[in-house]
């Protein structure tokens, strides 16, 4: 009969015992499997477009003056590439002037360049 010793009380117990019959403690801890991670990732970023991390850069002042003079028609929205919102501004005259006014104020506080 193969034996081992309890790690808690030190008494001799059966090798396959999970619980020590003398002290009642767990005699054999379940071993974790050995995990080997071989990371051989050699991929490099080959992205060459001009989009950047946050989108396309737009000039704050171009958008601001487009909004000032043609904002009721959504020219600044078309400049930003937001075609759907530009069409909405075109048919509602800048969301009845409220959206146009809000956009002027928002554009003043954006950094230059800002990303869309």
mmCIF file of N, CA and C in Angstrom:
data_model
loop_
_atom_site.group_PDB
_atom_site.id
_atom_site.type_symbol
_atom_site.label_atom_id
_atom_site.label_comp_id
_atom_site.label_asym_id
_atom_site.label_seq_id
_atom_site.Cartn_x
_atom_site.Cartn_y
_atom_site.Cartn_z
ATOM 1 N N UNK A 1 0.843 -1.172 0.000
ATOM 2 C CA UNK A 1 0.000 0.000 0.000
ATOM 3 C C UNK A 1 0.896 1.245 0.000
ATOM 4 N N UNK A 2 0.653 2.116 -0.971
ATOM 5 C CA UNK A 2 1.434 3.348 -1.063
ATOM 6 C C UNK A 2 0.871 4.358 -0.071
ATOM 7 N N UNK A 3 1.748 5.057 0.582
ATOM 8 C CA UNK A 3 1.323 6.007 1.600
ATOM 9 C C UNK A 3 1.942 7.373 1.352
ATOM 10 N N UNK A 4 1.330 8.352 2.015
ATOM 11 C CA UNK A 4 1.878 9.710 2.043
ATOM 12 C C UNK A 4 1.582 10.259 3.426
ATOM 13 N N UNK A 5 2.109 11.428 3.710
ATOM 14 C CA UNK A 5 1.914 12.034 5.020
ATOM 15 C C UNK A 5 0.984 13.235 4.902
ATOM 16 N N UNK A 6 0.094 13.384 5.859
ATOM 17 C CA UNK A 6 -0.818 14.532 5.892
ATOM 18 C C UNK A 6 -0.007 15.796 6.145
ATOM 19 N N UNK A 7 -0.280 16.822 5.376
ATOM 20 C CA UNK A 7 0.479 18.068 5.526
ATOM 21 C C UNK A 7 0.042 18.865 6.750
ATOM 22 N N UNK A 8 -1.069 18.479 7.390
ATOM 23 C CA UNK A 8 -1.555 19.202 8.568
ATOM 24 C C UNK A 8 -1.164 18.531 9.882
ATOM 25 N N UNK A 9 -1.442 17.215 9.986
ATOM 26 C CA UNK A 9 -1.149 16.539 11.259
ATOM 27 C C UNK A 9 0.104 15.663 11.171
ATOM 28 N N UNK A 10 0.582 15.365 9.950
ATOM 29 C CA UNK A 10 1.810 14.601 9.786
ATOM 30 C C UNK A 10 1.641 13.093 9.885
ATOM 31 N N UNK A 11 0.407 12.594 10.016
ATOM 32 C CA UNK A 11 0.181 11.149 10.139
ATOM 33 C C UNK A 11 0.244 10.497 8.760
ATOM 34 N N UNK A 12 0.544 9.208 8.773
ATOM 35 C CA UNK A 12 0.653 8.434 7.551
ATOM 36 C C UNK A 12 -0.745 8.054 7.077
ATOM 37 N N UNK A 13 -1.074 8.399 5.783
ATOM 38 C CA UNK A 13 -2.400 8.089 5.227
ATOM 39 C C UNK A 13 -2.214 7.458 3.857
ATOM 40 N N UNK A 14 -3.307 6.916 3.311
ATOM 41 C CA UNK A 14 -3.280 6.298 1.986
ATOM 42 C C UNK A 14 -2.954 7.355 0.926
ATOM 43 N N UNK A 15 -2.240 6.963 -0.103
ATOM 44 C CA UNK A 15 -1.793 7.897 -1.133
ATOM 45 C C UNK A 15 -2.964 8.513 -1.890
ATOM 46 N N UNK A 16 -4.068 7.827 -2.056
ATOM 47 C CA UNK A 16 -5.218 8.314 -2.804
ATOM 48 C C UNK A 16 -6.226 9.043 -1.925
ATOM 49 N N UNK A 17 -5.961 9.190 -0.643
ATOM 50 C CA UNK A 17 -6.905 9.839 0.271
ATOM 51 C C UNK A 17 -6.996 11.327 -0.029
ATOM 52 N N UNK A 18 -8.222 11.824 -0.041
ATOM 53 C CA UNK A 18 -8.449 13.246 -0.280
ATOM 54 C C UNK A 18 -8.559 13.986 1.055
ATOM 55 N N UNK A 19 -9.156 13.315 2.043
ATOM 56 C CA UNK A 19 -9.318 13.899 3.374
ATOM 57 C C UNK A 19 -8.574 13.014 4.371
ATOM 58 N N UNK A 20 -7.837 13.637 5.262
ATOM 59 C CA UNK A 20 -7.096 12.891 6.288
ATOM 60 C C UNK A 20 -8.099 12.287 7.280
ATOM 61 N N UNK A 21 -8.056 10.956 7.506
ATOM 62 C CA UNK A 21 -8.999 10.350 8.449
ATOM 63 C C UNK A 21 -8.710 10.719 9.907
ATOM 64 N N UNK A 22 -7.544 11.285 10.185
ATOM 65 C CA UNK A 22 -7.190 11.628 11.560
ATOM 66 C C UNK A 22 -7.601 13.049 11.929
ATOM 67 N N UNK A 23 -7.287 13.999 11.040
ATOM 68 C CA UNK A 23 -7.587 15.400 11.400
ATOM 69 C C UNK A 23 -8.743 15.977 10.597
ATOM 70 N N UNK A 24 -9.147 15.344 9.501
ATOM 71 C CA UNK A 24 -10.287 15.802 8.707
ATOM 72 C C UNK A 24 -9.960 16.915 7.723
ATOM 73 N N UNK A 25 -8.709 17.266 7.612
ATOM 74 C CA UNK A 25 -8.308 18.325 6.681
ATOM 75 C C UNK A 25 -8.075 17.726 5.299
ATOM 76 N N UNK A 26 -8.103 18.604 4.305
ATOM 77 C CA UNK A 26 -7.861 18.151 2.952
ATOM 78 C C UNK A 26 -6.409 17.714 2.837
ATOM 79 N N UNK A 27 -6.228 16.493 2.368
ATOM 80 C CA UNK A 27 -4.886 15.920 2.333
ATOM 81 C C UNK A 27 -4.197 16.168 1.000
ATOM 82 N N UNK A 28 -4.935 16.216 -0.074
ATOM 83 C CA UNK A 28 -4.309 16.408 -1.370
ATOM 84 C C UNK A 28 -4.952 17.618 -2.045
ATOM 85 N N UNK A 29 -4.154 18.601 -2.337
ATOM 86 C CA UNK A 29 -4.650 19.748 -3.076
ATOM 87 C C UNK A 29 -4.684 19.380 -4.553
ATOM 88 N N UNK A 30 -5.728 19.798 -5.201
ATOM 89 C CA UNK A 30 -5.828 19.518 -6.625
ATOM 90 C C UNK A 30 -4.851 20.424 -7.353
ATOM 91 N N UNK A 31 -4.016 19.817 -8.158
ATOM 92 C CA UNK A 31 -2.956 20.570 -8.824
ATOM 93 C C UNK A 31 -3.511 21.291 -10.044
ATOM 94 N N UNK A 32 -3.040 22.501 -10.220
ATOM 95 C CA UNK A 32 -3.398 23.267 -11.400
ATOM 96 C C UNK A 32 -2.577 22.761 -12.583
ATOM 97 N N UNK A 33 -3.179 22.715 -13.758
ATOM 98 C CA UNK A 33 -2.386 22.300 -14.915
ATOM 99 C C UNK A 33 -1.354 23.372 -15.262
ATOM 100 N N UNK A 34 -0.226 22.923 -15.753
ATOM 101 C CA UNK A 34 0.801 23.862 -16.180
ATOM 102 C C UNK A 34 0.386 24.465 -17.511
ATOM 103 N N UNK A 35 0.297 25.771 -17.552
ATOM 104 C CA UNK A 35 -0.098 26.475 -18.763
ATOM 105 C C UNK A 35 1.114 27.215 -19.298
ATOM 106 N N UNK A 36 1.430 26.944 -20.532
ATOM 107 C CA UNK A 36 2.564 27.593 -21.175
ATOM 108 C C UNK A 36 2.010 28.494 -22.271
ATOM 109 N N UNK A 37 2.340 29.769 -22.205
ATOM 110 C CA UNK A 37 1.888 30.716 -23.212
ATOM 111 C C UNK A 37 3.090 31.102 -24.059
ATOM 112 N N UNK A 38 2.998 30.764 -25.315
ATOM 113 C CA UNK A 38 4.043 31.147 -26.260
ATOM 114 C C UNK A 38 3.448 32.185 -27.196
ATOM 115 N N UNK A 39 3.667 33.444 -26.885
ATOM 116 C CA UNK A 39 3.134 34.510 -27.708
ATOM 117 C C UNK A 39 4.149 34.848 -28.780
ATOM 118 N N UNK A 40 3.816 34.496 -29.991
ATOM 119 C CA UNK A 40 4.716 34.777 -31.105
ATOM 120 C C UNK A 40 4.066 35.748 -32.079
ATOM 121 N N UNK A 41 3.284 36.663 -31.574
ATOM 122 C CA UNK A 41 2.594 37.635 -32.412
ATOM 123 C C UNK A 41 3.599 38.639 -32.961
ATOM 124 N N UNK A 42 3.740 38.641 -34.263
ATOM 125 C CA UNK A 42 4.649 39.588 -34.906
ATOM 126 C C UNK A 42 3.891 40.504 -35.857
ATOM 127 N N UNK A 43 2.586 40.629 -35.662
ATOM 128 C CA UNK A 43 1.794 41.493 -36.532
ATOM 129 C C UNK A 43 2.172 42.947 -36.307
ATOM 130 N N UNK A 44 2.220 43.699 -37.380
ATOM 131 C CA UNK A 44 2.476 45.128 -37.288
ATOM 132 C C UNK A 44 1.313 45.862 -37.923
ATOM 133 N N UNK A 45 1.064 47.060 -37.472
ATOM 134 C CA UNK A 45 -0.017 47.869 -38.008
ATOM 135 C C UNK A 45 0.407 48.426 -39.354
ATOM 136 N N UNK A 46 -0.309 48.054 -40.385
ATOM 137 C CA UNK A 46 0.001 48.540 -41.724
ATOM 138 C C UNK A 46 -1.064 49.507 -42.213
ATOM 139 N N UNK A 47 -1.790 50.100 -41.300
ATOM 140 C CA UNK A 47 -2.849 51.035 -41.648
ATOM 141 C C UNK A 47 -2.219 52.327 -42.168
ATOM 142 N N UNK A 48 -2.537 52.683 -43.400
ATOM 143 C CA UNK A 48 -1.938 53.875 -43.996
ATOM 144 C C UNK A 48 -2.969 54.941 -44.324
ATOM 145 N N UNK A 49 -4.224 54.733 -43.922
ATOM 146 C CA UNK A 49 -5.208 55.770 -44.234
ATOM 147 C C UNK A 49 -5.056 56.952 -43.284
ATOM 148 N N UNK A 50 -5.776 58.011 -43.555
ATOM 149 C CA UNK A 50 -5.610 59.270 -42.829
ATOM 150 C C UNK A 50 -6.642 59.436 -41.722
ATOM 151 N N UNK A 51 -7.288 58.360 -41.317
ATOM 152 C CA UNK A 51 -8.373 58.484 -40.347
ATOM 153 C C UNK A 51 -7.848 58.771 -38.954
ATOM 154 N N UNK A 52 -6.823 58.123 -38.510
ATOM 155 C CA UNK A 52 -6.309 58.333 -37.164
ATOM 156 C C UNK A 52 -7.104 57.561 -36.145
ATOM 157 N N UNK A 53 -6.766 57.772 -34.890
ATOM 158 C CA UNK A 53 -7.381 56.993 -33.836
ATOM 159 C C UNK A 53 -8.810 57.428 -33.540
ATOM 160 N N UNK A 54 -9.101 58.697 -33.664
ATOM 161 C CA UNK A 54 -10.410 59.207 -33.282
ATOM 162 C C UNK A 54 -11.237 59.673 -34.465
ATOM 163 N N UNK A 55 -10.828 59.437 -35.656
ATOM 164 C CA UNK A 55 -11.585 59.865 -36.825
ATOM 165 C C UNK A 55 -10.792 60.860 -37.644
ATOM 166 N N UNK A 56 -11.482 61.492 -38.565
ATOM 167 C CA UNK A 56 -10.828 62.451 -39.451
ATOM 168 C C UNK A 56 -10.724 63.820 -38.776
ATOM 169 N N UNK A 57 -9.544 64.460 -38.868
ATOM 170 C CA UNK A 57 -9.401 65.789 -38.254
ATOM 171 C C UNK A 57 -10.132 66.852 -39.077
ATOM 172 N N UNK A 58 -10.835 67.731 -38.386
ATOM 173 C CA UNK A 58 -11.547 68.847 -39.022
ATOM 174 C C UNK A 58 -11.108 70.147 -38.363
ATOM 175 N N UNK A 59 -11.035 71.194 -39.172
ATOM 176 C CA UNK A 59 -10.645 72.507 -38.668
ATOM 177 C C UNK A 59 -11.834 73.163 -37.987
ATOM 178 N N UNK A 60 -11.651 73.607 -36.777
ATOM 179 C CA UNK A 60 -12.713 74.214 -35.982
ATOM 180 C C UNK A 60 -13.254 75.471 -36.646
ATOM 181 N N UNK A 61 -12.372 76.287 -37.197
ATOM 182 C CA UNK A 61 -12.798 77.587 -37.719
ATOM 183 C C UNK A 61 -13.526 77.456 -39.045
ATOM 184 N N UNK A 62 -13.154 76.493 -39.845
ATOM 185 C CA UNK A 62 -13.901 76.249 -41.086
ATOM 186 C C UNK A 62 -15.322 75.827 -40.738
ATOM 187 N N UNK A 63 -15.457 74.908 -39.806
ATOM 188 C CA UNK A 63 -16.785 74.455 -39.399
ATOM 189 C C UNK A 63 -17.578 75.588 -38.754
ATOM 190 N N UNK A 64 -16.898 76.443 -37.969
ATOM 191 C CA UNK A 64 -17.593 77.541 -37.295
ATOM 192 C C UNK A 64 -18.166 78.545 -38.304
ATOM 193 N N UNK A 65 -17.343 78.947 -39.295
ATOM 194 C CA UNK A 65 -17.827 79.931 -40.259
ATOM 195 C C UNK A 65 -18.851 79.336 -41.214
ATOM 196 N N UNK A 66 -18.731 78.055 -41.532
ATOM 197 C CA UNK A 66 -19.786 77.396 -42.294
ATOM 198 C C UNK A 66 -21.091 77.396 -41.504
ATOM 199 N N UNK A 67 -20.983 77.170 -40.210
ATOM 200 C CA UNK A 67 -22.169 77.168 -39.354
ATOM 201 C C UNK A 67 -22.758 78.568 -39.234
ATOM 202 N N UNK A 68 -21.903 79.583 -39.131
ATOM 203 C CA UNK A 68 -22.379 80.966 -38.994
ATOM 204 C C UNK A 68 -23.191 81.409 -40.208
ATOM 205 N N UNK A 69 -22.647 81.144 -41.402
ATOM 206 C CA UNK A 69 -23.257 81.707 -42.600
ATOM 207 C C UNK A 69 -24.183 80.738 -43.334
ATOM 208 N N UNK A 70 -23.907 79.457 -43.257
ATOM 209 C CA UNK A 70 -24.733 78.471 -43.964
ATOM 210 C C UNK A 70 -25.263 77.386 -43.031
ATOM 211 N N UNK A 71 -25.289 77.673 -41.754
ATOM 212 C CA UNK A 71 -25.702 76.674 -40.768
ATOM 213 C C UNK A 71 -27.151 76.268 -40.873
ATOM 214 N N UNK A 72 -28.012 77.177 -41.343
ATOM 215 C CA UNK A 72 -29.422 76.820 -41.502
ATOM 216 C C UNK A 72 -29.605 75.746 -42.569
ATOM 217 N N UNK A 73 -28.647 75.645 -43.477
ATOM 218 C CA UNK A 73 -28.717 74.645 -44.535
ATOM 219 C C UNK A 73 -27.866 73.415 -44.223
ATOM 220 N N UNK A 74 -27.209 73.394 -43.064
ATOM 221 C CA UNK A 74 -26.449 72.227 -42.627
ATOM 222 C C UNK A 74 -25.091 72.085 -43.271
ATOM 223 N N UNK A 75 -24.502 73.177 -43.769
ATOM 224 C CA UNK A 75 -23.216 73.091 -44.463
ATOM 225 C C UNK A 75 -22.122 72.556 -43.543
ATOM 226 N N UNK A 76 -22.134 72.942 -42.286
ATOM 227 C CA UNK A 76 -21.109 72.468 -41.358
ATOM 228 C C UNK A 76 -21.265 70.973 -41.079
ATOM 229 N N UNK A 77 -22.471 70.466 -41.123
ATOM 230 C CA UNK A 77 -22.694 69.031 -40.926
ATOM 231 C C UNK A 77 -22.184 68.239 -42.130
ATOM 232 N N UNK A 78 -22.392 68.791 -43.345
ATOM 233 C CA UNK A 78 -21.845 68.134 -44.529
ATOM 234 C C UNK A 78 -20.323 68.153 -44.492
ATOM 235 N N UNK A 79 -19.733 69.245 -43.999
ATOM 236 C CA UNK A 79 -18.280 69.357 -43.878
ATOM 237 C C UNK A 79 -17.727 68.291 -42.920
ATOM 238 N N UNK A 80 -18.446 68.023 -41.846
ATOM 239 C CA UNK A 80 -18.015 67.008 -40.878
ATOM 240 C C UNK A 80 -18.240 65.591 -41.382
ATOM 241 N N UNK A 81 -18.974 65.441 -42.469
ATOM 242 C CA UNK A 81 -19.245 64.111 -43.008
ATOM 243 C C UNK A 81 -20.511 63.493 -42.464
ATOM 244 N N UNK A 82 -21.303 64.278 -41.782
ATOM 245 C CA UNK A 82 -22.576 63.790 -41.230
ATOM 246 C C UNK A 82 -23.688 64.160 -42.205
ATOM 247 N N UNK A 83 -23.814 63.339 -43.237
ATOM 248 C CA UNK A 83 -24.714 63.632 -44.341
ATOM 249 C C UNK A 83 -26.180 63.599 -43.893
ATOM 250 N N UNK A 84 -26.531 62.609 -43.099
ATOM 251 C CA UNK A 84 -27.919 62.490 -42.637
ATOM 252 C C UNK A 84 -28.356 63.685 -41.812
ATOM 253 N N UNK A 85 -27.503 64.122 -40.902
ATOM 254 C CA UNK A 85 -27.827 65.294 -40.085
ATOM 255 C C UNK A 85 -27.845 66.554 -40.949
ATOM 256 N N UNK A 86 -26.965 66.597 -41.949
ATOM 257 C CA UNK A 86 -26.961 67.736 -42.863
ATOM 258 C C UNK A 86 -28.258 67.841 -43.641
ATOM 259 N N UNK A 87 -28.778 66.717 -44.102
ATOM 260 C CA UNK A 87 -30.061 66.724 -44.815
ATOM 261 C C UNK A 87 -31.185 67.123 -43.873
ATOM 262 N N UNK A 88 -31.135 66.666 -42.627
ATOM 263 C CA UNK A 88 -32.147 67.057 -41.642
ATOM 264 C C UNK A 88 -32.107 68.565 -41.406
ATOM 265 N N UNK A 89 -30.912 69.142 -41.278
ATOM 266 C CA UNK A 89 -30.774 70.589 -41.107
ATOM 267 C C UNK A 89 -31.267 71.318 -42.345
ATOM 268 N N UNK A 90 -31.050 70.745 -43.529
ATOM 269 C CA UNK A 90 -31.455 71.373 -44.774
ATOM 270 C C UNK A 90 -32.969 71.495 -44.858
ATOM 271 N N UNK A 91 -33.687 70.456 -44.465
ATOM 272 C CA UNK A 91 -35.148 70.471 -44.567
ATOM 273 C C UNK A 91 -35.836 71.157 -43.388
ATOM 274 N N UNK A 92 -35.154 71.301 -42.259
ATOM 275 C CA UNK A 92 -35.793 71.927 -41.090
ATOM 276 C C UNK A 92 -35.183 73.283 -40.754
ATOM 277 N N UNK A 93 -34.346 73.810 -41.658
ATOM 278 C CA UNK A 93 -33.661 75.093 -41.443
ATOM 279 C C UNK A 93 -32.926 75.109 -40.105
ATOM 280 N N UNK A 94 -32.001 74.178 -39.968
ATOM 281 C CA UNK A 94 -31.161 74.126 -38.770
ATOM 282 C C UNK A 94 -31.926 73.730 -37.537
ATOM 283 N N UNK A 95 -32.819 72.764 -37.701
ATOM 284 C CA UNK A 95 -33.697 72.316 -36.599
ATOM 285 C C UNK A 95 -34.436 73.505 -36.004
ATOM 286 N N UNK A 96 -35.018 74.293 -36.906
ATOM 287 C CA UNK A 96 -35.816 75.468 -36.561
ATOM 288 C C UNK A 96 -35.009 76.527 -35.827
ATOM 289 N N UNK A 97 -33.714 76.582 -36.130
ATOM 290 C CA UNK A 97 -32.831 77.591 -35.552
ATOM 291 C C UNK A 97 -32.231 77.201 -34.221
ATOM 292 N N UNK A 98 -32.825 76.262 -33.535
ATOM 293 C CA UNK A 98 -32.322 75.860 -32.219
ATOM 294 C C UNK A 98 -31.041 75.043 -32.373
ATOM 295 N N UNK A 99 -31.030 74.089 -33.289
ATOM 296 C CA UNK A 99 -29.842 73.280 -33.529
ATOM 297 C C UNK A 99 -28.693 74.117 -34.049
ATOM 298 N N UNK A 100 -29.009 75.092 -34.901
ATOM 299 C CA UNK A 100 -27.991 75.994 -35.438
ATOM 300 C C UNK A 100 -27.323 76.790 -34.322
ATOM 301 N N UNK A 101 -28.115 77.330 -33.407
ATOM 302 C CA UNK A 101 -27.579 78.117 -32.289
ATOM 303 C C UNK A 101 -26.738 77.248 -31.356
ATOM 304 N N UNK A 102 -27.195 76.066 -31.073
ATOM 305 C CA UNK A 102 -26.436 75.151 -30.211
ATOM 306 C C UNK A 102 -25.121 74.765 -30.876
ATOM 307 N N UNK A 103 -25.146 74.519 -32.182
ATOM 308 C CA UNK A 103 -23.922 74.139 -32.891
ATOM 309 C C UNK A 103 -22.894 75.258 -32.894
ATOM 310 N N UNK A 104 -23.312 76.500 -32.995
ATOM 311 C CA UNK A 104 -22.374 77.631 -32.937
ATOM 312 C C UNK A 104 -21.665 77.645 -31.586
ATOM 313 N N UNK A 105 -22.423 77.480 -30.518
ATOM 314 C CA UNK A 105 -21.840 77.499 -29.172
ATOM 315 C C UNK A 105 -20.911 76.304 -28.975
ATOM 316 N N UNK A 106 -21.319 75.130 -29.429
ATOM 317 C CA UNK A 106 -20.500 73.925 -29.265
ATOM 318 C C UNK A 106 -19.212 74.043 -30.055
ATOM 319 N N UNK A 107 -19.283 74.575 -31.264
ATOM 320 C CA UNK A 107 -18.083 74.710 -32.094
ATOM 321 C C UNK A 107 -17.073 75.673 -31.481
ATOM 322 N N UNK A 108 -17.530 76.668 -30.751
ATOM 323 C CA UNK A 108 -16.606 77.601 -30.103
ATOM 324 C C UNK A 108 -15.762 76.921 -29.035
ATOM 325 N N UNK A 109 -16.283 75.899 -28.410
ATOM 326 C CA UNK A 109 -15.574 75.237 -27.311
ATOM 327 C C UNK A 109 -14.829 73.975 -27.743
ATOM 328 N N UNK A 110 -14.868 73.633 -29.016
ATOM 329 C CA UNK A 110 -14.124 72.461 -29.489
ATOM 330 C C UNK A 110 -12.662 72.822 -29.686
ATOM 331 N N UNK A 111 -11.759 71.845 -29.526
ATOM 332 C CA UNK A 111 -10.344 72.116 -29.796
ATOM 333 C C UNK A 111 -10.096 72.176 -31.302
ATOM 334 N N UNK A 112 -8.967 72.744 -31.665
ATOM 335 C CA UNK A 112 -8.624 72.825 -33.072
ATOM 336 C C UNK A 112 -7.335 72.042 -33.307
ATOM 337 N N UNK A 113 -7.302 71.056 -34.135
ATOM 338 C CA UNK A 113 -8.404 70.454 -34.865
ATOM 339 C C UNK A 113 -9.203 69.511 -33.977
ATOM 340 N N UNK A 114 -10.438 69.294 -34.335
ATOM 341 C CA UNK A 114 -11.236 68.302 -33.624
ATOM 342 C C UNK A 114 -11.455 67.129 -34.557
ATOM 343 N N UNK A 115 -11.810 65.988 -33.996
ATOM 344 C CA UNK A 115 -11.916 64.767 -34.784
ATOM 345 C C UNK A 115 -13.358 64.316 -34.870
ATOM 346 N N UNK A 116 -13.763 63.952 -36.083
ATOM 347 C CA UNK A 116 -15.131 63.494 -36.324
ATOM 348 C C UNK A 116 -15.083 62.062 -36.775
#
